[in-house]
Each structure stands twice: as C-alpha cells, then as structure tokens.
PDB file of C-alpha atoms in Angstrom:
ATOM      1  CA  MET A  29      18.388  17.520  -2.744  1.00  0.00           C
ATOM      2  CA  LYS A  30      17.024  18.109   0.763  1.00  0.00           C
ATOM      3  CA  LYS A  31      18.185  21.727   0.650  1.00  0.00           C
ATOM      4  CA  LEU A  32      16.346  22.271  -2.636  1.00  0.00           C
ATOM      5  CA  ILE A  33      13.116  20.849  -1.197  1.00  0.00           C
ATOM      6  CA  ILE A  34      13.417  23.037   1.916  1.00  0.00           C
ATOM      7  CA  ILE A  35      14.003  26.149  -0.216  1.00  0.00           C
ATOM      8  CA  LEU A  36      11.021  25.334  -2.436  1.00  0.00           C
ATOM      9  CA  LEU A  37       8.785  24.784   0.602  1.00  0.00           C
ATOM     10  CA  ALA A  38       9.898  28.117   2.037  1.00  0.00           C
ATOM     11  CA  LEU A  39       8.970  29.880  -1.208  1.00  0.00           C
ATOM     12  CA  ILE A  40       5.434  28.432  -1.439  1.00  0.00           C
ATOM     13  CA  PRO A  41       3.768  31.218   0.610  1.00  0.00           C
ATOM     14  CA  VAL A  42       5.510  33.905  -1.469  1.00  0.00           C
ATOM     15  CA  VAL A  43       4.552  32.258  -4.742  1.00  0.00           C
ATOM     16  CA  SER A  44       0.961  31.606  -3.642  1.00  0.00           C
ATOM     17  CA  GLN A  45       0.502  35.247  -2.678  1.00  0.00           C
ATOM     18  CA  ALA A  46       1.881  36.395  -6.018  1.00  0.00           C
ATOM     19  CA  GLN A  47      -0.446  33.983  -7.818  1.00  0.00           C
ATOM     20  CA  ASN A  48      -3.445  35.329  -5.881  1.00  0.00           C
ATOM     21  CA  PHE A  49      -2.846  38.672  -7.557  1.00  0.00           C
ATOM     22  CA  GLN A  50      -1.291  37.600 -10.860  1.00  0.00           C
ATOM     23  CA  LYS A  51      -4.208  35.442 -11.914  1.00  0.00           C
ATOM     24  CA  TYR A  52      -6.390  38.572 -11.951  1.00  0.00           C
ATOM     25  CA  GLU A  53      -3.956  40.980 -13.581  1.00  0.00           C
ATOM     26  CA  ASN A  54      -4.706  39.818 -17.138  1.00  0.00           C
ATOM     27  CA  MET A  55      -8.477  39.651 -16.728  1.00  0.00           C
ATOM     28  CA  ARG A  56     -10.338  42.186 -18.838  1.00  0.00           C
ATOM     29  CA  GLU A  57     -12.579  43.534 -16.106  1.00  0.00           C
ATOM     30  CA  VAL A  58      -9.857  43.847 -13.468  1.00  0.00           C
ATOM     31  CA  SER A  59      -7.661  46.850 -12.771  1.00  0.00           C
ATOM     32  CA  ALA A  60      -4.270  46.065 -11.262  1.00  0.00           C
ATOM     33  CA  MET A  61      -1.408  48.113  -9.872  1.00  0.00           C
ATOM     34  CA  VAL A  62       1.822  46.529  -8.639  1.00  0.00           C
ATOM     35  CA  MET A  63       4.733  48.521  -7.274  1.00  0.00           C
ATOM     36  CA  THR A  64       7.900  46.574  -6.428  1.00  0.00           C
ATOM     37  CA  SER A  65      10.866  47.301  -4.200  1.00  0.00           C
ATOM     38  CA  ASN A  66      12.748  48.467  -7.303  1.00  0.00           C
ATOM     39  CA  MET A  67      10.227  51.282  -7.751  1.00  0.00           C
ATOM     40  CA  PHE A  68      10.520  52.260  -4.089  1.00  0.00           C
ATOM     41  CA  LYS A  69      14.313  52.300  -4.368  1.00  0.00           C
ATOM     42  CA  LEU A  70      14.062  54.633  -7.361  1.00  0.00           C
ATOM     43  CA  LEU A  71      11.670  56.921  -5.518  1.00  0.00           C
ATOM     44  CA  ALA A  72      13.944  56.970  -2.480  1.00  0.00           C
ATOM     45  CA  GLU A  73      16.875  57.979  -4.721  1.00  0.00           C
ATOM     46  CA  ILE A  74      15.090  61.117  -5.869  1.00  0.00           C
ATOM     47  CA  ASP A  75      16.963  64.065  -4.472  1.00  0.00           C
ATOM     48  CA  VAL A  76      14.240  65.905  -2.629  1.00  0.00           C
ATOM     49  CA  ASP A  77      15.589  69.026  -1.046  1.00  0.00           C
ATOM     50  CA  SER A  78      12.782  69.723   1.332  1.00  0.00           C
ATOM     51  CA  ASP A  79      12.478  70.892   4.885  1.00  0.00           C
ATOM     52  CA  ASP A  80       8.902  69.631   4.891  1.00  0.00           C
ATOM     53  CA  GLU A  81       8.665  67.012   7.632  1.00  0.00           C
ATOM     54  CA  GLU A  82       5.745  65.302   5.849  1.00  0.00           C
ATOM     55  CA  VAL A  83       7.849  64.765   2.702  1.00  0.00           C
ATOM     56  CA  LYS A  84      10.684  63.317   4.787  1.00  0.00           C
ATOM     57  CA  GLN A  85       8.303  60.903   6.555  1.00  0.00           C
ATOM     58  CA  TYR A  86       6.815  59.876   3.214  1.00  0.00           C
ATOM     59  CA  LEU A  87      10.263  59.035   1.802  1.00  0.00           C
ATOM     60  CA  LYS A  88      11.127  57.075   4.958  1.00  0.00           C
ATOM     61  CA  LEU A  89       7.921  55.063   4.576  1.00  0.00           C
ATOM     62  CA  ILE A  90       8.634  54.318   0.910  1.00  0.00           C
ATOM     63  CA  GLU A  91      12.137  53.059   1.729  1.00  0.00           C
ATOM     64  CA  SER A  92      10.687  50.483   4.125  1.00  0.00           C
ATOM     65  CA  LEU A  93       8.248  48.911   1.627  1.00  0.00           C
ATOM     66  CA  GLU A  94       8.815  45.771  -0.437  1.00  0.00           C
ATOM     67  CA  ASP A  95       5.704  45.839  -2.612  1.00  0.00           C
ATOM     68  CA  ILE A  96       2.181  47.146  -2.999  1.00  0.00           C
ATOM     69  CA  LYS A  97      -0.417  45.226  -4.975  1.00  0.00           C
ATOM     70  CA  VAL A  98      -3.926  46.476  -5.665  1.00  0.00           C
ATOM     71  CA  ILE A  99      -6.531  44.683  -7.769  1.00  0.00           C
ATOM     72  CA  SER A 100     -10.085  45.850  -8.259  1.00  0.00           C
ATOM     73  CA  THR A 101     -13.128  44.980 -10.300  1.00  0.00           C
ATOM     74  CA  HIS A 102     -16.688  46.121 -10.842  1.00  0.00           C
ATOM     75  CA  ASN A 103     -17.635  42.622 -12.038  1.00  0.00           C
ATOM     76  CA  SER A 104     -19.583  40.908  -9.224  1.00  0.00           C
ATOM     77  CA  SER A 105     -18.590  37.332 -10.111  1.00  0.00           C
ATOM     78  CA  ILE A 106     -14.887  38.188 -10.401  1.00  0.00           C
ATOM     79  CA  GLY A 107     -15.215  40.149  -7.151  1.00  0.00           C
ATOM     80  CA  LYS A 108     -16.651  37.112  -5.374  1.00  0.00           C
ATOM     81  CA  GLN A 109     -13.810  34.953  -6.726  1.00  0.00           C
ATOM     82  CA  MET A 110     -11.260  37.556  -5.544  1.00  0.00           C
ATOM     83  CA  GLU A 111     -12.870  37.604  -2.109  1.00  0.00           C
ATOM     84  CA  ASN A 112     -12.789  33.788  -1.872  1.00  0.00           C
ATOM     85  CA  ASP A 113      -9.126  33.666  -2.909  1.00  0.00           C
ATOM     86  CA  MET A 114      -8.151  36.387  -0.449  1.00  0.00           C
ATOM     87  CA  ASN A 115     -10.071  34.700   2.379  1.00  0.00           C
ATOM     88  CA  ALA A 116      -8.223  31.457   1.623  1.00  0.00           C
ATOM     89  CA  TYR A 117      -4.900  33.329   1.615  1.00  0.00           C
ATOM     90  CA  ILE A 118      -5.740  35.034   4.922  1.00  0.00           C
ATOM     91  CA  THR A 119      -6.637  31.697   6.533  1.00  0.00           C
ATOM     92  CA  LYS A 120      -3.704  29.767   5.060  1.00  0.00           C
ATOM     93  CA  ASN A 121      -1.187  32.368   6.221  1.00  0.00           C
ATOM     94  CA  ALA A 122      -2.830  32.891   9.636  1.00  0.00           C
ATOM     95  CA  LEU A 123      -3.125  36.643   9.190  1.00  0.00           C
ATOM     96  CA  GLN A 124      -4.560  38.439  12.195  1.00  0.00           C
ATOM     97  CA  GLU A 125      -7.653  40.578  11.859  1.00  0.00           C
ATOM     98  CA  LEU A 126      -6.906  44.195  12.694  1.00  0.00           C
ATOM     99  CA  MET A 127     -10.254  45.796  12.034  1.00  0.00           C
ATOM    100  CA  ARG A 128     -13.477  45.497  10.092  1.00  0.00           C
ATOM    101  CA  PHE A 129     -15.897  48.201   9.137  1.00  0.00           C
ATOM    102  CA  LYS A 130     -19.349  47.908   7.615  1.00  0.00           C
ATOM    103  CA  ASP A 131     -22.015  50.401   6.693  1.00  0.00           C
ATOM    104  CA  GLU A 132     -24.869  50.300   4.219  1.00  0.00           C
ATOM    105  CA  ASN A 133     -22.739  50.320   1.071  1.00  0.00           C
ATOM    106  CA  LYS A 134     -19.264  49.124   2.052  1.00  0.00           C
ATOM    107  CA  ASN A 135     -17.549  46.346   3.932  1.00  0.00           C
ATOM    108  CA  VAL A 136     -13.836  46.774   4.720  1.00  0.00           C
ATOM    109  CA  ARG A 137     -11.596  44.250   6.484  1.00  0.00           C
ATOM    110  CA  PHE A 138      -7.922  44.591   7.433  1.00  0.00           C
ATOM    111  CA  TYR A 139      -5.527  41.761   8.298  1.00  0.00           C
ATOM    112  CA  SER A 140      -1.838  41.717   9.107  1.00  0.00           C
ATOM    113  CA  LYS A 141       1.280  39.787   9.962  1.00  0.00           C
ATOM    114  CA  PRO A 142       2.862  41.230  13.122  1.00  0.00           C
ATOM    115  CA  GLY A 143       6.008  43.319  12.808  1.00  0.00           C
ATOM    116  CA  SER A 144       8.903  44.012  15.123  1.00  0.00           C
ATOM    117  CA  LYS A 145       7.020  46.751  17.021  1.00  0.00           C
ATOM    118  CA  PRO A 146       3.353  47.033  18.063  1.00  0.00           C
ATOM    119  CA  SER A 147       2.802  49.912  15.608  1.00  0.00           C
ATOM    120  CA  GLN A 148       4.365  47.974  12.699  1.00  0.00           C
ATOM    121  CA  VAL A 149       3.334  45.024  10.559  1.00  0.00           C
ATOM    122  CA  LYS A 150       5.165  42.900   7.979  1.00  0.00           C
ATOM    123  CA  GLN A 151       2.140  42.656   5.723  1.00  0.00           C
ATOM    124  CA  LEU A 152      -1.126  44.547   5.583  1.00  0.00           C
ATOM    125  CA  VAL A 153      -4.037  43.112   3.610  1.00  0.00           C
ATOM    126  CA  MET A 154      -7.290  44.941   2.956  1.00  0.00           C
ATOM    127  CA  LEU A 155     -10.420  43.523   1.364  1.00  0.00           C
ATOM    128  CA  PHE A 156     -13.069  46.050   0.316  1.00  0.00           C
ATOM    129  CA  ASN A 157     -16.548  45.271  -1.015  1.00  0.00           C
ATOM    130  CA  GLY A 158     -18.967  48.051  -1.739  1.00  0.00           C
ATOM    131  CA  GLN A 159     -20.381  50.513  -4.200  1.00  0.00           C
ATOM    132  CA  GLU A 160     -18.597  53.102  -6.299  1.00  0.00           C
ATOM    133  CA  ASP A 161     -20.686  55.340  -8.549  1.00  0.00           C
ATOM    134  CA  ASN A 162     -23.661  53.001  -7.967  1.00  0.00           C
ATOM    135  CA  LYS A 163     -21.668  50.009  -9.267  1.00  0.00           C
ATOM    136  CA  PRO A 164     -20.393  47.097  -7.191  1.00  0.00           C
ATOM    137  CA  ILE A 165     -16.666  47.119  -6.543  1.00  0.00           C
ATOM    138  CA  THR A 166     -14.261  44.690  -4.913  1.00  0.00           C
ATOM    139  CA  VAL A 167     -10.722  45.771  -4.059  1.00  0.00           C
ATOM    140  CA  ALA A 168      -7.887  43.673  -2.646  1.00  0.00           C
ATOM    141  CA  LEU A 169      -4.783  45.437  -1.354  1.00  0.00           C
ATOM    142  CA  SER A 170      -1.568  43.882  -0.081  1.00  0.00           C
ATOM    143  CA  ILE A 171       1.374  45.881   1.242  1.00  0.00           C
ATOM    144  CA  THR A 172       4.534  44.136   2.425  1.00  0.00           C
ATOM    145  CA  GLY A 173       7.598  45.531   4.105  1.00  0.00           C
ATOM    146  CA  ASN A 174       8.283  47.175   7.416  1.00  0.00           C
ATOM    147  CA  ILE A 175       4.948  48.968   7.609  1.00  0.00           C
ATOM    148  CA  ASP A 176       4.240  51.703  10.128  1.00  0.00           C
ATOM    149  CA  LEU A 177       0.475  51.806  10.565  1.00  0.00           C
ATOM    150  CA  LYS A 178       0.648  55.487  11.496  1.00  0.00           C
ATOM    151  CA  GLU A 179       2.049  56.383   8.075  1.00  0.00           C
ATOM    152  CA  ILE A 180       0.443  53.918   5.671  1.00  0.00           C
ATOM    153  CA  SER A 181      -2.995  55.564   5.479  1.00  0.00           C
ATOM    154  CA  LYS A 182      -1.552  58.610   3.701  1.00  0.00           C
ATOM    155  CA  LEU A 183       0.092  56.430   1.071  1.00  0.00           C
ATOM    156  CA  ALA A 184      -3.110  54.472   0.443  1.00  0.00           C
ATOM    157  CA  LYS A 185      -5.098  57.703   0.137  1.00  0.00           C
ATOM    158  CA  ASP A 186      -2.566  59.115  -2.331  1.00  0.00           C
ATOM    159  CA  LEU A 187      -2.940  55.938  -4.420  1.00  0.00           C
ATOM    160  CA  LYS A 188      -6.746  56.515  -4.309  1.00  0.00           C
ATOM    161  CA  VAL A 189      -7.496  53.013  -3.003  1.00  0.00           C
ATOM    162  CA  PRO A 190     -11.193  52.623  -2.110  1.00  0.00           C
ATOM    163  CA  GLY A 191     -11.453  51.972   1.623  1.00  0.00           C
ATOM    164  CA  ALA A 192      -8.143  53.708   2.339  1.00  0.00           C
ATOM    165  CA  GLU A 193      -9.841  56.275   4.571  1.00  0.00           C
ATOM    166  CA  GLU A 194     -10.567  53.452   7.019  1.00  0.00           C
ATOM    167  CA  LEU A 195      -6.809  52.964   7.528  1.00  0.00           C
ATOM    168  CA  GLU A 196      -6.802  56.046   9.748  1.00  0.00           C
ATOM    169  CA  ASN A 197      -8.960  54.075  12.190  1.00  0.00           C
ATOM    170  CA  LEU A 198      -6.297  51.349  12.392  1.00  0.00           C
ATOM    171  CA  ASP A 199      -3.871  53.810  13.954  1.00  0.00           C
ATOM    172  CA  GLU A 200      -6.503  54.913  16.468  1.00  0.00           C
ATOM    173  CA  ASN A 201      -7.193  51.285  17.475  1.00  0.00           C
ATOM    174  CA  ASN A 202      -3.529  50.393  18.041  1.00  0.00           C
TER     175      ASN A 202
END
C-alpha cells in the first residue's frame, strides 16, 4: 500500500502538467498541438540519406524529445485563464526563469527545469501574450526531454509558434 501511495505522489506533477494542457484542448476557441515521444520515434526512424549537417542535427534533437505541447487562443478570457494556470504550474514546480521579453505588443517569458549540462534543460516552458493580426493571442508551450537550447529555436520556428523567434536569445544569454 505504501508503494502505491509513493508512486501516485510521484505521478502528481506529471498528471497536473498534462491536465494544464488537456483542459484547454477541447475548448472551442483554443488551438492545440501535442506531439508525443511516439511521434518523435517515428520521425527518427525515417531513413534520411542526407549529408546535410542541419538535417542530422534536427534528427538528433527530435530523438531527445519526450513531448511538445502548444495551446493558443485569441479569446482574452481563456487566455487569462491559461496564463493563470501556467503561472501556478511554474510556481508549483519551481521552474527557473530563463528570460523575459516585452515590447509594445508582446510579452514572452521562458522558464525551465535544469538539465545535465548548462546548455540543456529537462523542460522548457514559454508563455506568450500579444497581438497577432490585430487580435489578442495567448500561447503556452511546453517541451520536455533532453533539450539543447542551441537547437530548440529552429524546431519552434518550424512549428510556427508565436514568440519562437525569442528562443534564439536564450542561446545568446546562456
């Protein structure tokens, strides 16, 4: 019985993070994208015969990821709720602030769990509030795995995540 309780307590942070995203996935005015380790394994299995060093680095990055979750909304009240939930998650899990960026129409914050090397993190969380096509937008991004900050900005750009261009600054600051 004790072992079961210990296992359940260990799973609470994982379940609470999943719930932070899952509760929004079925909302009408929320866009969601979730890629799991199974998808990354499939992508890594693709036989890419390329001498292109960038392609090789991209495949190496993909192999080291566990999941990517992105939720976004143009609805201001849902966006505020998303921001509150993510702030609670960040506080509860003692994520460290990496960087924040603000200008007249966007506010971007990055948080992480430290990894095994200074240039790596176990989890990267981004919270973006701003304007897109003159409409408010809130985006929450969570990437887990063995994340190399030097490589992750390209992946986020390729996924067209608002605020992803600010990831390049993370590498410069580390």
